[in-house]
mmCIF file of C-alpha atoms and ligand atoms in Angstrom:
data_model
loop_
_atom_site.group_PDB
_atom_site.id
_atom_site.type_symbol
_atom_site.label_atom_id
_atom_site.label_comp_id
_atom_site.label_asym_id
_atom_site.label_seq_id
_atom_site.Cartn_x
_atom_site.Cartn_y
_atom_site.Cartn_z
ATOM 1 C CA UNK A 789 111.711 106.437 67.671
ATOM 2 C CA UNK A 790 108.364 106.372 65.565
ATOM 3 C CA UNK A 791 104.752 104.651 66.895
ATOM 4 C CA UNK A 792 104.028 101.981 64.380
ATOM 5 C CA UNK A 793 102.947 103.323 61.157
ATOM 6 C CA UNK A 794 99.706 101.032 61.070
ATOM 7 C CA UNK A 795 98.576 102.507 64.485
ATOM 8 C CA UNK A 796 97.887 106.225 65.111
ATOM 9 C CA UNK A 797 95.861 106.030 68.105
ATOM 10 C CA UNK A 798 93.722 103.759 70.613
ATOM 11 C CA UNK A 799 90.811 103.650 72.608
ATOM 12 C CA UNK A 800 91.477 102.244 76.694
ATOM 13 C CA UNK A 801 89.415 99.168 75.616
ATOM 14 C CA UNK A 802 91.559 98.519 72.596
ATOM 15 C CA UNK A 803 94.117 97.101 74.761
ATOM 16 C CA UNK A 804 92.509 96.280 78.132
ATOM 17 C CA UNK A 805 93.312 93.116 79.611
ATOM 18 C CA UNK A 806 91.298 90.416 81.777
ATOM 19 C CA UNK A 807 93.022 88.155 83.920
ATOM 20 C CA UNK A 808 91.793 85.689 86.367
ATOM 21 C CA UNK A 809 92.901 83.060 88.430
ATOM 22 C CA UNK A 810 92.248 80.829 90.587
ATOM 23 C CA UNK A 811 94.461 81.498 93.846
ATOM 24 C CA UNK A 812 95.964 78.239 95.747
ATOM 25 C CA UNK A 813 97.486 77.045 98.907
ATOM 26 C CA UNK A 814 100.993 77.275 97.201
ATOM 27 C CA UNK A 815 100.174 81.172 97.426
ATOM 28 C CA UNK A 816 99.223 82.030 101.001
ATOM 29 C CA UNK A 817 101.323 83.120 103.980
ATOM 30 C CA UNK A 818 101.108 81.845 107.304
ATOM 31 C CA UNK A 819 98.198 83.188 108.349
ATOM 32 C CA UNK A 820 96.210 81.617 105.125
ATOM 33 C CA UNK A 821 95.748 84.758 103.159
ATOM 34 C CA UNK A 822 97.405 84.896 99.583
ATOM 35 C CA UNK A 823 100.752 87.141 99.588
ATOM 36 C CA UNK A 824 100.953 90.673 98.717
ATOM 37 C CA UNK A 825 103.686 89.710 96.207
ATOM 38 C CA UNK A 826 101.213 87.516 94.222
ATOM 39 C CA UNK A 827 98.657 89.841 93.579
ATOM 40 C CA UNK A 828 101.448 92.354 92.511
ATOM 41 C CA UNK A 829 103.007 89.882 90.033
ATOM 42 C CA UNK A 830 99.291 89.189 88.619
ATOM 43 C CA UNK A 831 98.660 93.138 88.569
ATOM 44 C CA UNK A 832 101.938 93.600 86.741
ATOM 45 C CA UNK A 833 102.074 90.730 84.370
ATOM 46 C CA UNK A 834 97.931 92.032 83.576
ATOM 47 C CA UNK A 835 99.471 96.043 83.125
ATOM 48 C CA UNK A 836 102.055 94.924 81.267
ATOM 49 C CA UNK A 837 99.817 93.232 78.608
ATOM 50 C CA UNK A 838 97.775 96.060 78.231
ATOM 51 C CA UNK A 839 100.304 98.746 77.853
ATOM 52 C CA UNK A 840 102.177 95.872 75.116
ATOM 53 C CA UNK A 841 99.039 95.905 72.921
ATOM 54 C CA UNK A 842 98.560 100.068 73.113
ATOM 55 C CA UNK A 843 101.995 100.287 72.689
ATOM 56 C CA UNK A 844 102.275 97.298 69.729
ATOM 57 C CA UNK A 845 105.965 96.371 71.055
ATOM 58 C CA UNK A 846 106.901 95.340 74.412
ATOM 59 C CA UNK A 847 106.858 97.511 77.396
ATOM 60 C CA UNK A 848 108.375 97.713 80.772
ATOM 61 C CA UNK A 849 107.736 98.767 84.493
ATOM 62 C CA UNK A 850 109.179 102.020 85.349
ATOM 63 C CA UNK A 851 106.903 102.711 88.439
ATOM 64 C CA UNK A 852 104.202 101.684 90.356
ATOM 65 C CA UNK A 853 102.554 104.963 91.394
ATOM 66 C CA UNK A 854 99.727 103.215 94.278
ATOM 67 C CA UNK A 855 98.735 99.850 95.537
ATOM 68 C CA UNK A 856 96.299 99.334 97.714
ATOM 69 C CA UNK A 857 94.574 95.811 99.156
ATOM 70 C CA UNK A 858 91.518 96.207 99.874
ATOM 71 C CA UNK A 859 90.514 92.769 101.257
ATOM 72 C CA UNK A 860 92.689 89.898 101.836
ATOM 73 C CA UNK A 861 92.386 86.903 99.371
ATOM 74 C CA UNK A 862 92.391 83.288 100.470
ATOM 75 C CA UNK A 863 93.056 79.891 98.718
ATOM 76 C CA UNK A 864 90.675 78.828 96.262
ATOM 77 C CA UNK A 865 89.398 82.573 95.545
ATOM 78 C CA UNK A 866 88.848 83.454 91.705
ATOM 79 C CA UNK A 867 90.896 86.536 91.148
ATOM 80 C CA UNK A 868 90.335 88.729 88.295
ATOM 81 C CA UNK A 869 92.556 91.217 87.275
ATOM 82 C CA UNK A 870 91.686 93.677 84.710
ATOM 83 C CA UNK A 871 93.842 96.432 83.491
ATOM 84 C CA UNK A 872 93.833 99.395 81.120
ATOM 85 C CA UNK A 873 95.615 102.763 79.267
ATOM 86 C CA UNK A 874 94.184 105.526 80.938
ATOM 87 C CA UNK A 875 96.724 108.004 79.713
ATOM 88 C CA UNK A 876 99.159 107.782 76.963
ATOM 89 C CA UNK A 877 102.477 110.436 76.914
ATOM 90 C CA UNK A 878 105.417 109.999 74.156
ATOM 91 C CA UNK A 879 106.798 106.827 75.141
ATOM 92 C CA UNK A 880 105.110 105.782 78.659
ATOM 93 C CA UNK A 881 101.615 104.963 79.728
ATOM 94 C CA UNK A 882 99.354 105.091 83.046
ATOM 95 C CA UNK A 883 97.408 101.855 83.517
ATOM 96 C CA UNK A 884 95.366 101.661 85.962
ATOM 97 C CA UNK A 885 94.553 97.911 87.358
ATOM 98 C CA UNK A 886 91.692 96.821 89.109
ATOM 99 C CA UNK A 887 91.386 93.277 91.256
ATOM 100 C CA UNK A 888 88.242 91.271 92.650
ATOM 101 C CA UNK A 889 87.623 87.879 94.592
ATOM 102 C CA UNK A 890 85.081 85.502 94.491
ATOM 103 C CA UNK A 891 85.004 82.794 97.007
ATOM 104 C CA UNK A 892 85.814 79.355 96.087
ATOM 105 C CA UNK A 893 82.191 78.548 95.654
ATOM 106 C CA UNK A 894 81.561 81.714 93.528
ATOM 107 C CA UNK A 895 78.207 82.367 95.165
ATOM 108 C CA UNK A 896 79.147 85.109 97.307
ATOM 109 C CA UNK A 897 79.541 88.579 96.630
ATOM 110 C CA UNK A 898 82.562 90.114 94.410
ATOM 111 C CA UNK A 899 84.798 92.082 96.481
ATOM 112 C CA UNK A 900 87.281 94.352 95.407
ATOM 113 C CA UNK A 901 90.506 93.076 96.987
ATOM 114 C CA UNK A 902 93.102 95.760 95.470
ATOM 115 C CA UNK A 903 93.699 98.426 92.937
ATOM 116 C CA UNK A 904 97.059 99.880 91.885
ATOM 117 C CA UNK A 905 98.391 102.493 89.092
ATOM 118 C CA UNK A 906 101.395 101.473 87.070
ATOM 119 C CA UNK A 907 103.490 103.374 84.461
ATOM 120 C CA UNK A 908 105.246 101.477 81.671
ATOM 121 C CA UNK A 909 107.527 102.474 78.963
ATOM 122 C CA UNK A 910 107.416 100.889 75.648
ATOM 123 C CA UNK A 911 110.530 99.845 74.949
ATOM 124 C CA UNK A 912 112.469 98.791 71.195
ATOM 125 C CA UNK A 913 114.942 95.835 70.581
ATOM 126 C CA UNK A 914 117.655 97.919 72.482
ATOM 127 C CA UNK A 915 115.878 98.490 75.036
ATOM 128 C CA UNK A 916 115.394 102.293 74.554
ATOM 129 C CA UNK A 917 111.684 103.973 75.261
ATOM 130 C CA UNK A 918 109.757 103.505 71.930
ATOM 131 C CA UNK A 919 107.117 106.182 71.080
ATOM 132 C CA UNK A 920 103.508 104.992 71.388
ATOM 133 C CA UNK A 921 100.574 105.698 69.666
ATOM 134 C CA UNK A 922 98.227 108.333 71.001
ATOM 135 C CA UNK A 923 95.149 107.320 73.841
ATOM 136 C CA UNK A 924 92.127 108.161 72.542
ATOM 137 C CA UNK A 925 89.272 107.960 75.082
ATOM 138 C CA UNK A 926 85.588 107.066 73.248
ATOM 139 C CA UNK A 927 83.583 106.999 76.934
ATOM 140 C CA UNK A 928 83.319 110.251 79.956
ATOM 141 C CA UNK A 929 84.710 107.064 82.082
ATOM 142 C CA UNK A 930 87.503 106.772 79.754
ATOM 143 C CA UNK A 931 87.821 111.287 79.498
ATOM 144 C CA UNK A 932 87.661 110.973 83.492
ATOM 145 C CA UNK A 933 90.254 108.847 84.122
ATOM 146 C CA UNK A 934 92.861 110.196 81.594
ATOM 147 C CA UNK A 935 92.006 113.762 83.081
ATOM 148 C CA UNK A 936 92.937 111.915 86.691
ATOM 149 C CA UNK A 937 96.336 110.129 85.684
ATOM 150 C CA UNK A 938 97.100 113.322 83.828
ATOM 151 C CA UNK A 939 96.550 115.108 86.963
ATOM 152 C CA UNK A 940 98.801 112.213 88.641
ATOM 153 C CA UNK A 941 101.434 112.809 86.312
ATOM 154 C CA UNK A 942 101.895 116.911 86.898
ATOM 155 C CA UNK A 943 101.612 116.308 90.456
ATOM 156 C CA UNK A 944 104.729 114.132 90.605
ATOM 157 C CA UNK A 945 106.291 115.767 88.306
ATOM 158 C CA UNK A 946 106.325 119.079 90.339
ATOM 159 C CA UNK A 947 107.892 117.162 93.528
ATOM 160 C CA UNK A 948 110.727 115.430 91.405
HETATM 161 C C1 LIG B 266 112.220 102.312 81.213
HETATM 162 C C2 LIG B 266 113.566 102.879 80.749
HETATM 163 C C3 LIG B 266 113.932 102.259 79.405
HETATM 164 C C4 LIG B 266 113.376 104.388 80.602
HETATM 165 O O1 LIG B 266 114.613 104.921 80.280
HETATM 166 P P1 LIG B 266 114.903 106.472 80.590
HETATM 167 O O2 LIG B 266 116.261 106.763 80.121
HETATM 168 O O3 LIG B 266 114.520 106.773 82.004
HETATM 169 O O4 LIG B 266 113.891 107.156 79.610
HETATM 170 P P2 LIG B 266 113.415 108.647 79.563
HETATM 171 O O5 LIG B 266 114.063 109.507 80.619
HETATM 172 O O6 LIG B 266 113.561 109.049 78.117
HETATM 173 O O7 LIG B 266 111.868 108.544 79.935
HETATM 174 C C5 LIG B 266 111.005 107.804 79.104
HETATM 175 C C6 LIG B 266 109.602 107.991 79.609
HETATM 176 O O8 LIG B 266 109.475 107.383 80.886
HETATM 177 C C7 LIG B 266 108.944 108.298 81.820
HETATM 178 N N1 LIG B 266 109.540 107.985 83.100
HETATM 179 C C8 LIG B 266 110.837 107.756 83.366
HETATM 180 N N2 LIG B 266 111.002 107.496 84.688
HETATM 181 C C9 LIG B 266 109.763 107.542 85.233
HETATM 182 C C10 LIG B 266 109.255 107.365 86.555
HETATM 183 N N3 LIG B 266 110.064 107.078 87.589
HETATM 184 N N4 LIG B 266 107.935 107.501 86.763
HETATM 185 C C11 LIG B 266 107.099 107.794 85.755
HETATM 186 N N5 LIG B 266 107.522 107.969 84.467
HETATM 187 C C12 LIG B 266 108.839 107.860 84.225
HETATM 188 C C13 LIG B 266 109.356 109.658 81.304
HETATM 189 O O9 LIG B 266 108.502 110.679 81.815
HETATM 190 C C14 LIG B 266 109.211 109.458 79.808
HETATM 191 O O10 LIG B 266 107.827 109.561 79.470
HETATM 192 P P3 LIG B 266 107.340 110.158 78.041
HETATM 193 O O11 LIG B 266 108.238 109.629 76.973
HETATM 194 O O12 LIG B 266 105.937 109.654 77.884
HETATM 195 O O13 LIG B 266 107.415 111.654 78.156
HETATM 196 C C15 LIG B 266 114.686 102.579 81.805
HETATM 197 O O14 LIG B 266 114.468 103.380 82.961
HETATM 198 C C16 LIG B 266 114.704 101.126 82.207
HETATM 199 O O15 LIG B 266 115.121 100.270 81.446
HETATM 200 N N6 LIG B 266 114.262 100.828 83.446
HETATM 201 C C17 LIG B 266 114.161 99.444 83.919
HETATM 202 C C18 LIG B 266 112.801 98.849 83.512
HETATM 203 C C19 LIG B 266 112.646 97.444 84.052
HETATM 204 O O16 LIG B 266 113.545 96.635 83.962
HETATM 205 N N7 LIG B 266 111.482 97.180 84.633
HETATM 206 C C20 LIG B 266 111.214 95.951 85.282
HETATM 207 C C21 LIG B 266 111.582 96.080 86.710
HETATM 208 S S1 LIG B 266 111.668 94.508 87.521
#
């Protein structure tokens, strides 16, 4: 289980990821807001891109740690989804995802509509965790939120 030999360590924005898309009738409920379950698969699919590039080999879901909506999104709403490493251990990583709307005429304000904190584990041909390279932060943002998700981590650690 080695990190690949090319790549000792990464910043966050070395493998964030920006996602956007433009929600449509085919995704709302019956009460004309888009689905929970979309925004989750556009939050995953966007985590799961950015822990792939830290890691340099695929990686998988092992838990989503929070998700929160913060606003409902509707039909024709431009949704972007960004995601990032905030914390890197021996084979998993914390991303951390963030998701606004526009409305469909993209002259109104951007509103947050969720966030939500995913860990991933790199994973080889087998299927077995894969060792990733180091996260190195290069901003205080970046130093803030590995100290949080590190903070995350120990705290669920101690309940399991
Ligand atoms: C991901 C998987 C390969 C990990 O296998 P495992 O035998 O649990 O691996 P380990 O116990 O060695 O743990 C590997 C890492 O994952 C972390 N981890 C495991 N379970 C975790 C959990 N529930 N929450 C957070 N981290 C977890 C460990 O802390 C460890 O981190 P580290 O290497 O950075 O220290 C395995 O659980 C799996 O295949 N799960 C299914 C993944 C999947 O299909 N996802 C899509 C769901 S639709």
């Amino acid at each position: 289980m080695t990190a690949p030999a090319d790549i000792t360590s990464r910043t966050p924005a070395d493998s964030a990821v920006t996602l956007a898309h433009i929600m449509s009738e085919h995704d709302t409920n019956l009460y004309g807001t888009v689905h929970g379950g979309v925004v989750m698969k556009l939050i995953d699919d966007a985590a799961a891109a950015a822990a792939g590039r830290h890691a340099g080999v695929p990686a998988v879901t092992v838990s989503v740690e929070e998700m929160t909506f913060l606003a409902p999104v509707r039909a024709g709403d431009l949704l972007t989804v960004r995601a990032q490493v905030d914390h890197a251990g021996r084979t998993s990583m914390d991303v951390t995802v963030a998701v606004t709307a526009e409305r469909w005429n993209l002259t109104g304000p951007v509103t947050r509509a969720a966030t939500a904190h995913l860990v991933f584990v790199a994973v080889d041909a087998d299927g077995q965790p894969h060792r990733v390279p180091a996260l190195h932060p290069a901003t205080p943002a970046d130093r803030r939120r590995q100290a949080r998700a590190r903070r995350h981590r120990r705290t669920t650690e101690t309940r399991s």
